[in-house]
Amino acid sequence: MSLVFQLRGGGASLVVDARGDGVPVVLHWGADLGELTESDLTQLAEALVPAVPPSSIDIPQRLSLLPLPSQGWTGRPGLEARRLEREAADARAMRWPKLSLVDAQLLKHGNPRGGGLQLTMEDAAAGIVIGSELLLDRHGVLSLRHTCTNVAGSPLEVTSLSVIMPLSTEATELLDFGGRWPRERRPQRQAVSEGIWSRENRTGRTGHDSAFVTAAGSASFGFREGRVWATHVEWSGNQEVWVESRLSGHRLIGAGELLGSGEIVLGSGESYATPWVSTVFSAEGLDGISSTWQATVRDRRAAAGRSLGPRPVVLNTWEAVYFDHNLNTLTRLADAAAEVGVERFVLDDGWFLGRRNDRAGLGDWVVDPAVWPQGLHPLIEHVTGAGMEFGLWVEPEMVNLDSELAREHPEWILGGQGIPIPWRFQHVLDLSRPDAYAHVRDALVALLNEYPISYLKWDHNRDLIEGDVHAQTLAVYRMMDELRDLFGQLEIESCASGGARVDLGILERTDRVWASDTNDALERQSIQRWTGLLLPPELVGSHLGGPSAHTTGRSHRLSFRMITALFAHAGIEWDLTKTSKEERALIAEWIAVYKRFRGLLHSGVTVRADDSTSAGAADDLWVHGVLNGDGSEGLFAAVAMSAAPSAERRPLRIPGLISDAMYRVERIAIGGEPMIVGDVVPPWWAHGQVSLRGSVLGMVGLPLPPLVPEEACLVRVVKE
Ligand code: DGJ
């Protein structure tokens, strides 16, 4: 068998040189090279051996999968670990580990992550074995992780173990994300330059300012053009991602868990596995990245038996009533929800013991008899009687000092020394303690046994500043897994003060993310567009809020708010009992449109047709939509993000259609007609539809009426 391996999938190839006994080297990660023979692969490996430049180590420097000083590597190492007993014979060797390859095996497909390569390396003197898995699925997502096992007798502390992949020197620009509450996933763009660009998340959860996806690409890469390599860490705790570039020609991306002091101490025979690091290559810009990841996420859900079907319309009570819970108000809200076509009613924060505001109650997961003398039964019976499912908000990892739980078990509060600084008046429960874990799990199980709850909105409203984040993250994963095993149909939404826990680790055990606490449609356009780089729209919650956004005070017309929430798992977060009859009729029409198109929206391919790949970009008309698998039908939104810089905006172009097919373009008004400037509209718009070839729609486009800023219109394209 050749010891140069090629993996192929989804238009990408990975070639790994595992000849000799050194740590294997990635020779190529990018465009597919076709099926290479054994001799092609060997020739490729030999041809790519670099020169030895002056003033350098005397062997060709190749970036290995786990670069270490013992290989001559002077960049950030892939592994850092130490023996706690400094006198142990292996302690010195562990300071400068030297890994040798002992095994390389091809793995067959059969894992939802695809087939691939399993490598085993060891350093017998240091007493460690490293296992590396590289799996490539049929869409082109490459998943990588390392496992470090302590095979010596003394304890070993692992302080970092990261996945490192070479980047092409063609990748000269970076796109990643920052953010804050409620402005998650704000893009930032910059040139790759000499040194290390490093993003560290120490918030104890994925974070509002998470790097989320780090994309490195060719100059000016955009949605539909450029070669792009993108990386995401599938983990909901602390993490780091960095890009390192050196004039010597090495360029790489590293990613993994950011380990805290003392978090990973391995006894003899124990192992630490890194989170999976997911990477995607696209030769066709960021749309290629999102279509690949979205397809993979859907496949993984199907393999896990969690394909969810049409996503029900939600009504969430938060911005409608906040903490003001009472049966009368909420049954009236449920009636109004059922009347417009809502399918799932979610009771948010405020239902449990002592929870009249955000200063008390967390930890006491029993229904407050002062507000609900007959429990939640009358409300749930009302909701289900009206044909809706019932969902409930919980925040299982948290505790208020003003709670029965904190009074009884102050020692369960996660912290370093004593009680840490509060955040939203709350603290974290140390779920790595079996007693605390069992208490919370049992309380949730009791609720789920007593009530027909089909959905939990699982919130997480503070950073973990002190405490063992690694153990806490694993405990939360375990609790969600346990609940889903016990209650097979239970769906869970991942919320963390909005979108601070959006990652593929949490999505292995949840079914929706609350992308942000903002229902401001303008903010949402950006948040959803970038969340969609990784996630398909059916997993991203988006709600129709009231006319004035609670988080920003901005006012938007109904049509703009509706079109924004349509391209997601749609819901409502608005006190419908205070809306007019006319408004409720428009909401019912919008829900009918959502129900008509959700099959397409929740299975198709996301397409963006504008140049706004960075914050503050000049393109004021955003165009995004979803095309079905064979390109015969699509639903698109054209969104005026700001005032047009000139009198006329560019036309609406719809890429991705079959070039020589004829399409009918129909405009669909929801929430009333979009507001425009002036009263003369293009003839096709006045007519309501037009037929054109796919090539014409993709390259020439159609004129739109001048939408006022922060307004949108909706069009359907269908092959004739
Ligand atoms: C933060 C969430 O993101 C909101 O949607 C809401 O559930 C509140 N927490 C409740 O406290």
PDB file of C-alpha atoms in Angstrom, residues 236-328:
ATOM      1  CA  SER A 236     -19.001  24.972  23.025  1.00  0.00           C
ATOM      2  CA  GLY A 237     -16.298  25.903  25.525  1.00  0.00           C
ATOM      3  CA  ASN A 238     -13.077  27.880  25.345  1.00  0.00           C
ATOM      4  CA  GLN A 239     -11.286  27.666  22.048  1.00  0.00           C
ATOM      5  CA  GLU A 240      -8.618  29.203  19.889  1.00  0.00           C
ATOM      6  CA  VAL A 241      -8.056  29.625  16.199  1.00  0.00           C
ATOM      7  CA  TRP A 242      -5.004  31.179  14.677  1.00  0.00           C
ATOM      8  CA  VAL A 243      -3.443  31.825  11.319  1.00  0.00           C
ATOM      9  CA  GLU A 244       0.325  31.851  11.209  1.00  0.00           C
ATOM     10  CA  SER A 245       2.268  33.145   8.266  1.00  0.00           C
ATOM     11  CA  ARG A 246       6.009  33.319   7.902  1.00  0.00           C
ATOM     12  CA  LEU A 247       8.171  34.804   5.221  1.00  0.00           C
ATOM     13  CA  SER A 248       9.827  31.410   4.929  1.00  0.00           C
ATOM     14  CA  GLY A 249       6.691  30.423   3.046  1.00  0.00           C
ATOM     15  CA  HIS A 250       4.770  28.555   5.714  1.00  0.00           C
ATOM     16  CA  ARG A 251       1.170  29.526   6.143  1.00  0.00           C
ATOM     17  CA  LEU A 252      -1.182  27.562   8.347  1.00  0.00           C
ATOM     18  CA  ILE A 253      -4.350  27.568  10.327  1.00  0.00           C
ATOM     19  CA  GLY A 254      -4.462  26.088  13.818  1.00  0.00           C
ATOM     20  CA  ALA A 255      -7.537  25.376  15.903  1.00  0.00           C
ATOM     21  CA  GLY A 256      -8.583  23.587  19.033  1.00  0.00           C
ATOM     22  CA  GLU A 257      -9.804  23.836  22.578  1.00  0.00           C
ATOM     23  CA  LEU A 258      -8.187  26.519  24.711  1.00  0.00           C
ATOM     24  CA  LEU A 259      -7.297  24.529  27.799  1.00  0.00           C
ATOM     25  CA  GLY A 260      -7.175  26.122  31.216  1.00  0.00           C
ATOM     26  CA  SER A 261      -4.475  25.448  33.743  1.00  0.00           C
ATOM     27  CA  GLY A 262      -4.919  21.986  35.263  1.00  0.00           C
ATOM     28  CA  GLU A 263      -7.996  21.174  33.184  1.00  0.00           C
ATOM     29  CA  ILE A 264      -6.489  18.134  31.505  1.00  0.00           C
ATOM     30  CA  VAL A 265      -4.333  15.982  33.752  1.00  0.00           C
ATOM     31  CA  LEU A 266      -4.110  12.442  32.423  1.00  0.00           C
ATOM     32  CA  GLY A 267      -3.426   9.535  34.731  1.00  0.00           C
ATOM     33  CA  SER A 268      -1.702   6.478  33.343  1.00  0.00           C
ATOM     34  CA  GLY A 269      -3.740   5.052  30.445  1.00  0.00           C
ATOM     35  CA  GLU A 270      -6.047   8.098  30.224  1.00  0.00           C
ATOM     36  CA  SER A 271      -6.667  10.075  27.042  1.00  0.00           C
ATOM     37  CA  TYR A 272      -7.662  13.560  25.975  1.00  0.00           C
ATOM     38  CA  ALA A 273      -9.401  13.995  22.598  1.00  0.00           C
ATOM     39  CA  THR A 274      -9.539  17.416  20.979  1.00  0.00           C
ATOM     40  CA  PRO A 275     -12.878  18.633  19.665  1.00  0.00           C
ATOM     41  CA  TRP A 276     -13.434  17.948  15.997  1.00  0.00           C
ATOM     42  CA  VAL A 277     -12.131  20.711  13.799  1.00  0.00           C
ATOM     43  CA  SER A 278     -14.134  21.037  10.621  1.00  0.00           C
ATOM     44  CA  THR A 279     -12.614  22.483   7.462  1.00  0.00           C
ATOM     45  CA  VAL A 280     -14.028  23.094   4.016  1.00  0.00           C
ATOM     46  CA  PHE A 281     -12.468  24.123   0.731  1.00  0.00           C
ATOM     47  CA  SER A 282     -14.446  25.928  -1.947  1.00  0.00           C
ATOM     48  CA  ALA A 283     -13.330  26.927  -5.414  1.00  0.00           C
ATOM     49  CA  GLU A 284     -16.464  29.051  -5.744  1.00  0.00           C
ATOM     50  CA  GLY A 285     -16.371  31.484  -2.893  1.00  0.00           C
ATOM     51  CA  LEU A 286     -18.312  31.525   0.337  1.00  0.00           C
ATOM     52  CA  ASP A 287     -21.507  30.117  -1.172  1.00  0.00           C
ATOM     53  CA  GLY A 288     -19.523  26.934  -1.835  1.00  0.00           C
ATOM     54  CA  ILE A 289     -18.468  26.898   1.824  1.00  0.00           C
ATOM     55  CA  SER A 290     -22.013  27.288   3.108  1.00  0.00           C
ATOM     56  CA  SER A 291     -23.579  24.805   0.710  1.00  0.00           C
ATOM     57  CA  THR A 292     -21.001  22.194   1.743  1.00  0.00           C
ATOM     58  CA  TRP A 293     -21.364  22.717   5.480  1.00  0.00           C
ATOM     59  CA  GLN A 294     -25.139  22.960   5.284  1.00  0.00           C
ATOM     60  CA  ALA A 295     -25.360  19.691   3.340  1.00  0.00           C
ATOM     61  CA  THR A 296     -23.089  17.992   5.857  1.00  0.00           C
ATOM     62  CA  VAL A 297     -25.087  19.244   8.825  1.00  0.00           C
ATOM     63  CA  ARG A 298     -28.255  17.879   7.201  1.00  0.00           C
ATOM     64  CA  ASP A 299     -26.568  14.542   6.501  1.00  0.00           C
ATOM     65  CA  ARG A 300     -25.305  14.205  10.035  1.00  0.00           C
ATOM     66  CA  ARG A 301     -28.752  14.892  11.408  1.00  0.00           C
ATOM     67  CA  ALA A 302     -30.228  12.273   9.088  1.00  0.00           C
ATOM     68  CA  ALA A 303     -27.587   9.741  10.166  1.00  0.00           C
ATOM     69  CA  ALA A 304     -28.439  10.458  13.812  1.00  0.00           C
ATOM     70  CA  GLY A 305     -32.165  10.023  13.086  1.00  0.00           C
ATOM     71  CA  ARG A 306     -32.779  13.741  13.692  1.00  0.00           C
ATOM     72  CA  SER A 307     -34.050  14.921  10.316  1.00  0.00           C
ATOM     73  CA  LEU A 308     -36.692  17.241  11.566  1.00  0.00           C
ATOM     74  CA  GLY A 309     -39.167  17.764   8.754  1.00  0.00           C
ATOM     75  CA  PRO A 310     -41.031  21.055   8.254  1.00  0.00           C
ATOM     76  CA  ARG A 311     -40.111  23.452  11.026  1.00  0.00           C
ATOM     77  CA  PRO A 312     -43.218  24.543  12.907  1.00  0.00           C
ATOM     78  CA  VAL A 313     -44.110  28.200  13.301  1.00  0.00           C
ATOM     79  CA  VAL A 314     -43.206  29.228  16.856  1.00  0.00           C
ATOM     80  CA  LEU A 315     -44.639  31.801  19.177  1.00  0.00           C
ATOM     81  CA  ASN A 316     -42.204  32.694  21.935  1.00  0.00           C
ATOM     82  CA  THR A 317     -43.627  34.655  24.865  1.00  0.00           C
ATOM     83  CA  TRP A 318     -40.483  36.604  25.865  1.00  0.00           C
ATOM     84  CA  GLU A 319     -40.927  39.994  24.214  1.00  0.00           C
ATOM     85  CA  ALA A 320     -44.723  39.635  24.456  1.00  0.00           C
ATOM     86  CA  VAL A 321     -44.990  39.385  28.251  1.00  0.00           C
ATOM     87  CA  TYR A 322     -41.450  39.123  29.731  1.00  0.00           C
ATOM     88  CA  PHE A 323     -41.854  38.024  33.382  1.00  0.00           C
ATOM     89  CA  ASP A 324     -45.509  38.976  33.564  1.00  0.00           C
ATOM     90  CA  HIS A 325     -46.911  35.461  33.612  1.00  0.00           C
ATOM     91  CA  ASN A 326     -50.512  34.684  34.330  1.00  0.00           C
ATOM     92  CA  LEU A 327     -52.916  32.161  32.942  1.00  0.00           C
ATOM     93  CA  ASN A 328     -55.390  34.650  31.557  1.00  0.00           C
TER      94      ASN A 328
END
